[in-house]
CSV table of C-alpha atoms in Angstrom, one decimal:
chain,number,residue,atom,x,y,z
A,296,UNK,CA,-12.5,-3.9,-5.3
A,297,UNK,CA,-13.8,-0.5,-4.6
A,298,UNK,CA,-14.5,1.1,-1.2
A,299,UNK,CA,-13.1,0.8,2.3
A,300,UNK,CA,-10.5,-1.9,3.1
A,301,UNK,CA,-10.0,-0.9,6.8
A,302,UNK,CA,-12.6,-1.8,9.4
A,303,UNK,CA,-12.9,1.6,11.1
A,304,UNK,CA,-15.4,0.3,13.7
A,305,UNK,CA,-12.7,-2.0,15.0
A,306,UNK,CA,-10.3,1.0,15.3
A,307,UNK,CA,-12.9,2.9,17.3
A,308,UNK,CA,-13.3,0.0,19.7
A,309,UNK,CA,-9.6,-0.4,20.2
A,310,UNK,CA,-8.4,0.0,23.8
A,311,UNK,CA,-5.6,2.5,23.4
A,312,UNK,CA,-4.9,2.7,27.2
A,313,UNK,CA,-4.5,-1.1,27.5
A,314,UNK,CA,-2.3,-1.1,24.5
A,315,UNK,CA,0.0,1.5,26.0
A,316,UNK,CA,0.3,-0.3,29.3
A,317,UNK,CA,1.1,-3.7,27.8
A,318,UNK,CA,4.4,-5.4,28.8
A,319,UNK,CA,7.2,-5.7,27.9
A,320,UNK,CA,6.3,-3.0,25.3
A,321,UNK,CA,3.1,-1.7,23.7
A,322,UNK,CA,1.8,-4.4,21.2
A,323,UNK,CA,-1.5,-6.0,20.1
A,324,UNK,CA,-2.5,-9.0,18.0
A,325,UNK,CA,-5.4,-7.4,16.1
A,326,UNK,CA,-8.0,-9.7,14.5
A,327,UNK,CA,-10.0,-8.2,11.6
A,328,UNK,CA,-8.2,-4.9,10.9
A,329,UNK,CA,-9.3,-5.4,7.3
A,330,UNK,CA,-12.8,-6.0,6.3
A,331,UNK,CA,-13.5,-9.6,5.2
A,332,UNK,CA,-13.9,-8.5,1.6
A,333,UNK,CA,-10.8,-6.3,1.8
A,334,UNK,CA,-8.6,-9.1,3.2
A,335,UNK,CA,-9.9,-11.6,0.6
A,336,UNK,CA,-9.2,-9.2,-2.2
A,337,UNK,CA,-5.6,-8.3,-1.0
A,338,UNK,CA,-4.9,-11.9,-0.2
A,339,UNK,CA,-6.0,-13.1,-3.6
A,340,UNK,CA,-4.0,-10.4,-5.4
A,341,UNK,CA,-0.8,-10.4,-3.3
A,342,UNK,CA,2.0,-9.0,-5.4
A,343,UNK,CA,3.8,-11.5,-7.6
A,344,UNK,CA,7.0,-12.9,-6.3
A,345,UNK,CA,8.6,-11.9,-9.6
A,346,UNK,CA,8.6,-8.3,-8.3
A,347,UNK,CA,10.6,-9.1,-5.2
A,348,UNK,CA,14.4,-9.3,-4.7
A,349,UNK,CA,15.8,-12.0,-2.4
A,350,UNK,CA,17.9,-10.9,0.5
A,351,UNK,CA,20.5,-13.5,1.3
A,352,UNK,CA,23.0,-13.3,4.2
A,353,UNK,CA,23.0,-9.6,4.4
A,354,UNK,CA,25.2,-8.4,7.3
A,355,UNK,CA,23.3,-6.9,10.2
A,356,UNK,CA,24.2,-4.1,12.6
A,357,UNK,CA,25.0,-6.3,15.7
A,358,UNK,CA,26.0,-9.4,13.8
A,359,UNK,CA,22.7,-11.1,14.3
A,360,UNK,CA,21.8,-14.0,12.0
A,361,UNK,CA,20.6,-12.7,8.7
A,362,UNK,CA,17.0,-12.2,7.8
A,363,UNK,CA,16.9,-14.1,4.5
A,364,UNK,CA,13.6,-13.4,2.7
A,365,UNK,CA,12.0,-12.0,-0.4
A,366,UNK,CA,11.6,-8.2,-0.1
A,367,UNK,CA,9.6,-5.6,-2.0
A,368,UNK,CA,9.5,-1.9,-1.2
A,369,UNK,CA,6.8,0.6,-2.2
A,370,UNK,CA,8.0,3.6,-4.2
A,371,UNK,CA,11.4,4.0,-2.3
A,372,UNK,CA,13.7,1.3,-0.9
A,373,UNK,CA,16.0,1.7,2.0
A,374,UNK,CA,18.3,-0.8,0.4
A,375,UNK,CA,18.7,1.0,-2.9
A,376,UNK,CA,19.1,4.8,-2.3
A,377,UNK,CA,19.5,5.5,-6.0
A,378,UNK,CA,17.0,2.8,-7.1
A,379,UNK,CA,17.8,-0.9,-7.7
A,380,UNK,CA,19.4,-2.2,-10.9
A,381,UNK,CA,16.9,-2.5,-13.7
A,382,UNK,CA,16.7,-6.3,-13.5
A,383,UNK,CA,17.0,-6.7,-9.7
A,384,UNK,CA,13.4,-6.2,-8.6
A,385,UNK,CA,12.6,-5.2,-5.0
A,386,UNK,CA,10.9,-1.9,-5.8
A,387,UNK,CA,7.4,-1.4,-7.0
A,388,UNK,CA,5.4,1.7,-8.2
A,389,UNK,CA,1.7,2.1,-7.6
A,390,UNK,CA,0.8,1.4,-11.2
A,391,UNK,CA,2.6,-1.9,-11.1
A,392,UNK,CA,0.5,-3.2,-8.3
A,393,UNK,CA,-2.7,-5.2,-8.7
A,394,UNK,CA,-5.8,-3.0,-8.7
A,395,UNK,CA,-6.8,-4.1,-5.2
A,396,UNK,CA,-3.5,-3.1,-3.8
A,397,UNK,CA,-3.6,0.3,-5.6
A,398,UNK,CA,-6.9,1.0,-3.8
A,399,UNK,CA,-5.5,-0.1,-0.5
A,400,UNK,CA,-2.4,2.1,-0.8
A,401,UNK,CA,-4.6,5.0,-1.8
A,402,UNK,CA,-6.7,4.5,1.4
A,403,UNK,CA,-3.6,4.2,3.6
A,404,UNK,CA,-2.2,7.4,2.1
A,405,UNK,CA,-5.4,9.4,2.5
A,406,UNK,CA,-7.2,8.0,5.6
A,407,UNK,CA,-7.3,10.7,8.3
A,408,UNK,CA,-8.9,8.2,10.7
A,409,UNK,CA,-6.2,5.6,10.4
A,410,UNK,CA,-3.5,8.3,10.9
A,411,UNK,CA,-5.3,9.6,14.0
A,412,UNK,CA,-5.5,6.1,15.3
A,413,UNK,CA,-1.8,5.6,14.9
A,414,UNK,CA,-0.9,9.0,16.5
A,415,UNK,CA,-3.0,8.0,19.5
A,416,UNK,CA,-1.7,4.5,19.8
A,417,UNK,CA,2.0,5.4,19.4
A,418,UNK,CA,1.7,8.7,21.3
A,419,UNK,CA,3.2,10.8,18.5
A,420,UNK,CA,2.1,14.0,16.7
A,421,UNK,CA,3.5,13.2,13.3
A,422,UNK,CA,5.2,10.4,11.4
A,423,UNK,CA,6.3,9.4,7.9
A,424,UNK,CA,4.9,6.1,6.6
A,425,UNK,CA,7.0,3.6,4.7
A,426,UNK,CA,5.7,0.4,3.1
A,427,UNK,CA,7.2,-3.0,2.3
A,428,UNK,CA,6.1,-6.6,1.6
A,429,UNK,CA,8.1,-9.6,3.0
A,430,UNK,CA,7.8,-13.2,1.9
A,431,UNK,CA,9.5,-15.9,3.9
A,432,UNK,CA,10.1,-19.5,2.8
A,433,UNK,CA,11.6,-22.7,4.3
A,434,UNK,CA,14.5,-21.8,6.6
A,435,UNK,CA,13.7,-18.0,6.7
A,436,UNK,CA,14.2,-16.6,10.2
A,437,UNK,CA,13.8,-13.2,11.9
A,438,UNK,CA,16.4,-13.5,14.7
A,439,UNK,CA,15.6,-11.5,17.9
A,440,UNK,CA,16.2,-7.8,17.4
A,441,UNK,CA,15.3,-4.2,18.2
A,442,UNK,CA,14.2,-2.0,15.3
A,443,UNK,CA,16.3,1.0,14.3
A,444,UNK,CA,15.7,4.2,16.4
A,445,UNK,CA,14.2,6.0,13.4
A,446,UNK,CA,11.2,3.6,13.6
A,447,UNK,CA,8.4,4.8,15.9
A,448,UNK,CA,6.4,1.6,15.4
A,449,UNK,CA,5.2,-0.9,12.9
A,450,UNK,CA,1.9,-2.4,11.8
A,451,UNK,CA,2.4,-5.8,10.3
A,452,UNK,CA,-0.5,-7.2,8.2
A,453,UNK,CA,-0.3,-11.0,7.5
A,454,UNK,CA,-1.6,-12.6,4.4
A,455,UNK,CA,-1.8,-16.3,5.2
A,456,UNK,CA,-4.9,-18.3,6.0
A,457,UNK,CA,-5.5,-21.5,8.1
A,458,UNK,CA,-5.9,-23.2,4.7
A,459,UNK,CA,-2.5,-22.4,3.3
A,460,UNK,CA,-0.4,-22.2,6.6
A,461,UNK,CA,0.1,-24.7,9.4
A,462,UNK,CA,1.1,-23.0,12.7
A,463,UNK,CA,3.5,-25.9,13.3
A,464,UNK,CA,5.7,-24.5,10.5
A,465,UNK,CA,6.4,-21.4,12.7
A,466,UNK,CA,6.1,-17.8,11.4
A,467,UNK,CA,4.4,-16.2,14.4
A,468,UNK,CA,5.9,-12.9,15.4
A,469,UNK,CA,7.2,-13.5,19.0
A,470,UNK,CA,7.1,-10.8,21.6
A,471,UNK,CA,10.2,-11.3,23.7
A,472,UNK,CA,10.7,-10.1,27.3
A,473,UNK,CA,13.3,-10.3,30.1
A,474,UNK,CA,16.5,-10.4,28.1
A,475,UNK,CA,19.0,-12.4,30.2
A,476,UNK,CA,22.3,-11.3,28.4
A,477,UNK,CA,23.8,-7.9,27.6
A,478,UNK,CA,24.7,-8.8,24.0
A,479,UNK,CA,22.7,-7.1,21.2
A,480,UNK,CA,22.5,-10.3,19.2
A,481,UNK,CA,20.7,-12.6,21.6
A,482,UNK,CA,19.0,-15.9,20.7
A,483,UNK,CA,15.4,-16.8,21.5
A,484,UNK,CA,16.6,-18.8,24.5
A,485,UNK,CA,18.1,-15.7,26.0
A,486,UNK,CA,14.7,-14.3,27.0
A,487,UNK,CA,12.5,-15.2,30.0
A,488,UNK,CA,9.2,-14.7,28.2
A,489,UNK,CA,7.8,-15.2,24.7
A,490,UNK,CA,4.3,-14.5,23.4
A,491,UNK,CA,3.2,-15.4,19.9
A,492,UNK,CA,1.0,-13.2,17.6
A,493,UNK,CA,-1.3,-15.0,15.2
A,494,UNK,CA,-0.5,-14.7,11.5
A,495,UNK,CA,-3.4,-16.3,9.8
A,496,UNK,CA,-7.0,-15.3,8.8
A,497,UNK,CA,-6.8,-11.5,8.8
A,498,UNK,CA,-4.6,-10.9,11.8
A,499,UNK,CA,-2.2,-8.1,12.2
A,500,UNK,CA,0.4,-7.0,14.7
A,501,UNK,CA,0.8,-3.4,15.9
A,502,UNK,CA,3.7,-2.4,18.2
A,503,UNK,CA,5.5,0.6,19.4
A,504,UNK,CA,9.3,0.6,19.1
A,505,UNK,CA,11.0,1.0,22.5
A,506,UNK,CA,14.3,0.0,24.1
A,507,UNK,CA,12.6,-3.2,25.2
A,508,UNK,CA,10.7,-4.0,22.0
A,509,UNK,CA,12.6,-7.2,21.3
A,510,UNK,CA,10.8,-9.4,18.7
A,511,UNK,CA,11.5,-12.1,16.1
A,512,UNK,CA,10.3,-15.2,14.4
A,513,UNK,CA,11.9,-18.6,14.5
A,514,UNK,CA,13.1,-20.4,11.3
A,515,UNK,CA,10.3,-21.6,9.1
A,516,UNK,CA,9.9,-25.4,8.6
A,517,UNK,CA,7.3,-25.0,5.9
A,518,UNK,CA,7.4,-27.2,2.8
A,519,UNK,CA,8.7,-25.9,-0.5
A,520,UNK,CA,6.2,-23.7,-2.2
A,521,UNK,CA,4.6,-22.5,1.0
A,522,UNK,CA,5.3,-18.9,2.0
A,523,UNK,CA,4.8,-16.6,5.0
A,524,UNK,CA,3.5,-13.4,3.5
A,525,UNK,CA,3.2,-10.0,5.1
A,526,UNK,CA,2.9,-6.3,4.5
A,527,UNK,CA,4.7,-3.8,6.7
A,528,UNK,CA,3.4,-0.3,7.5
A,529,UNK,CA,6.4,1.4,9.1
A,530,UNK,CA,6.0,4.7,11.0
A,531,UNK,CA,9.2,6.7,11.0
A,532,UNK,CA,10.3,10.0,12.6
A,533,UNK,CA,9.5,12.9,10.4
A,534,UNK,CA,12.9,14.6,11.2
A,535,UNK,CA,14.8,11.9,9.2
A,536,UNK,CA,12.6,12.4,6.1
A,537,UNK,CA,12.7,16.2,6.4
A,538,UNK,CA,16.5,16.0,6.6
A,539,UNK,CA,16.6,14.0,3.4
A,540,UNK,CA,14.4,16.5,1.6
A,541,UNK,CA,16.7,19.4,2.7
A,542,UNK,CA,19.8,17.6,1.5
A,543,UNK,CA,18.2,16.8,-1.9
A,544,UNK,CA,17.0,20.4,-2.2
A,545,UNK,CA,20.5,21.7,-1.5
A,546,UNK,CA,22.0,19.4,-4.0
A,547,UNK,CA,19.6,20.5,-6.7
A,548,UNK,CA,20.1,24.2,-5.9
A,549,UNK,CA,23.9,24.1,-5.8
A,550,UNK,CA,24.6,21.2,-8.1
A,551,UNK,CA,26.2,19.2,-5.4
A,552,UNK,CA,27.3,15.6,-6.1
A,553,UNK,CA,25.1,12.9,-4.6
């Protein structure tokens, strides 16, 4: 597919002020972020599961239950600083992606209007984007958590339809409010409120990372062969990336060990 994937008219109609005032943190369940043609093209050409690596029982910072899933990073992976083993998967280059996804990545990387929209919504002057695909299967869960402080916010694009996904199987991202315990590894029952974001038919979930931005997704009950598919656009602080570049430059100049 050639042309625009993002529905810019929708972005222009987006109520930034209402988004910022939303409780318990800024979030929005956005229907139609992609054009109909764009969504269909990306949905049909979703990256092959053969490119992914499976994350199984990885330990988490606050001993939350693990987020078991298939994971694929674009260009660089936070899980493999020096690149994954040759046969491990989990990292994809632009030229390895289907043509539709190459076009979409090009648009994300060059769209001034989308960047301005994100700056306004998240209240930031600059950010560094990072991209990753997640695929969940039966039993996969995203236990309640806060994102790392380096994340300013995330835009999650879902690639399921009402034909291939039954809401009774779970998978909705849950916005959690009113945490009733002090622990940093709470369960879903430890929150007073829970609101679900839709994950089918060209819906996406935008949220700002704050100290109250608790979210998660209950364990999937989908049948074998059915997958919850999403693409994460993560907006990180530029300071972290600038720091990495300075360290890499110093190592190159002075031949320091990595």
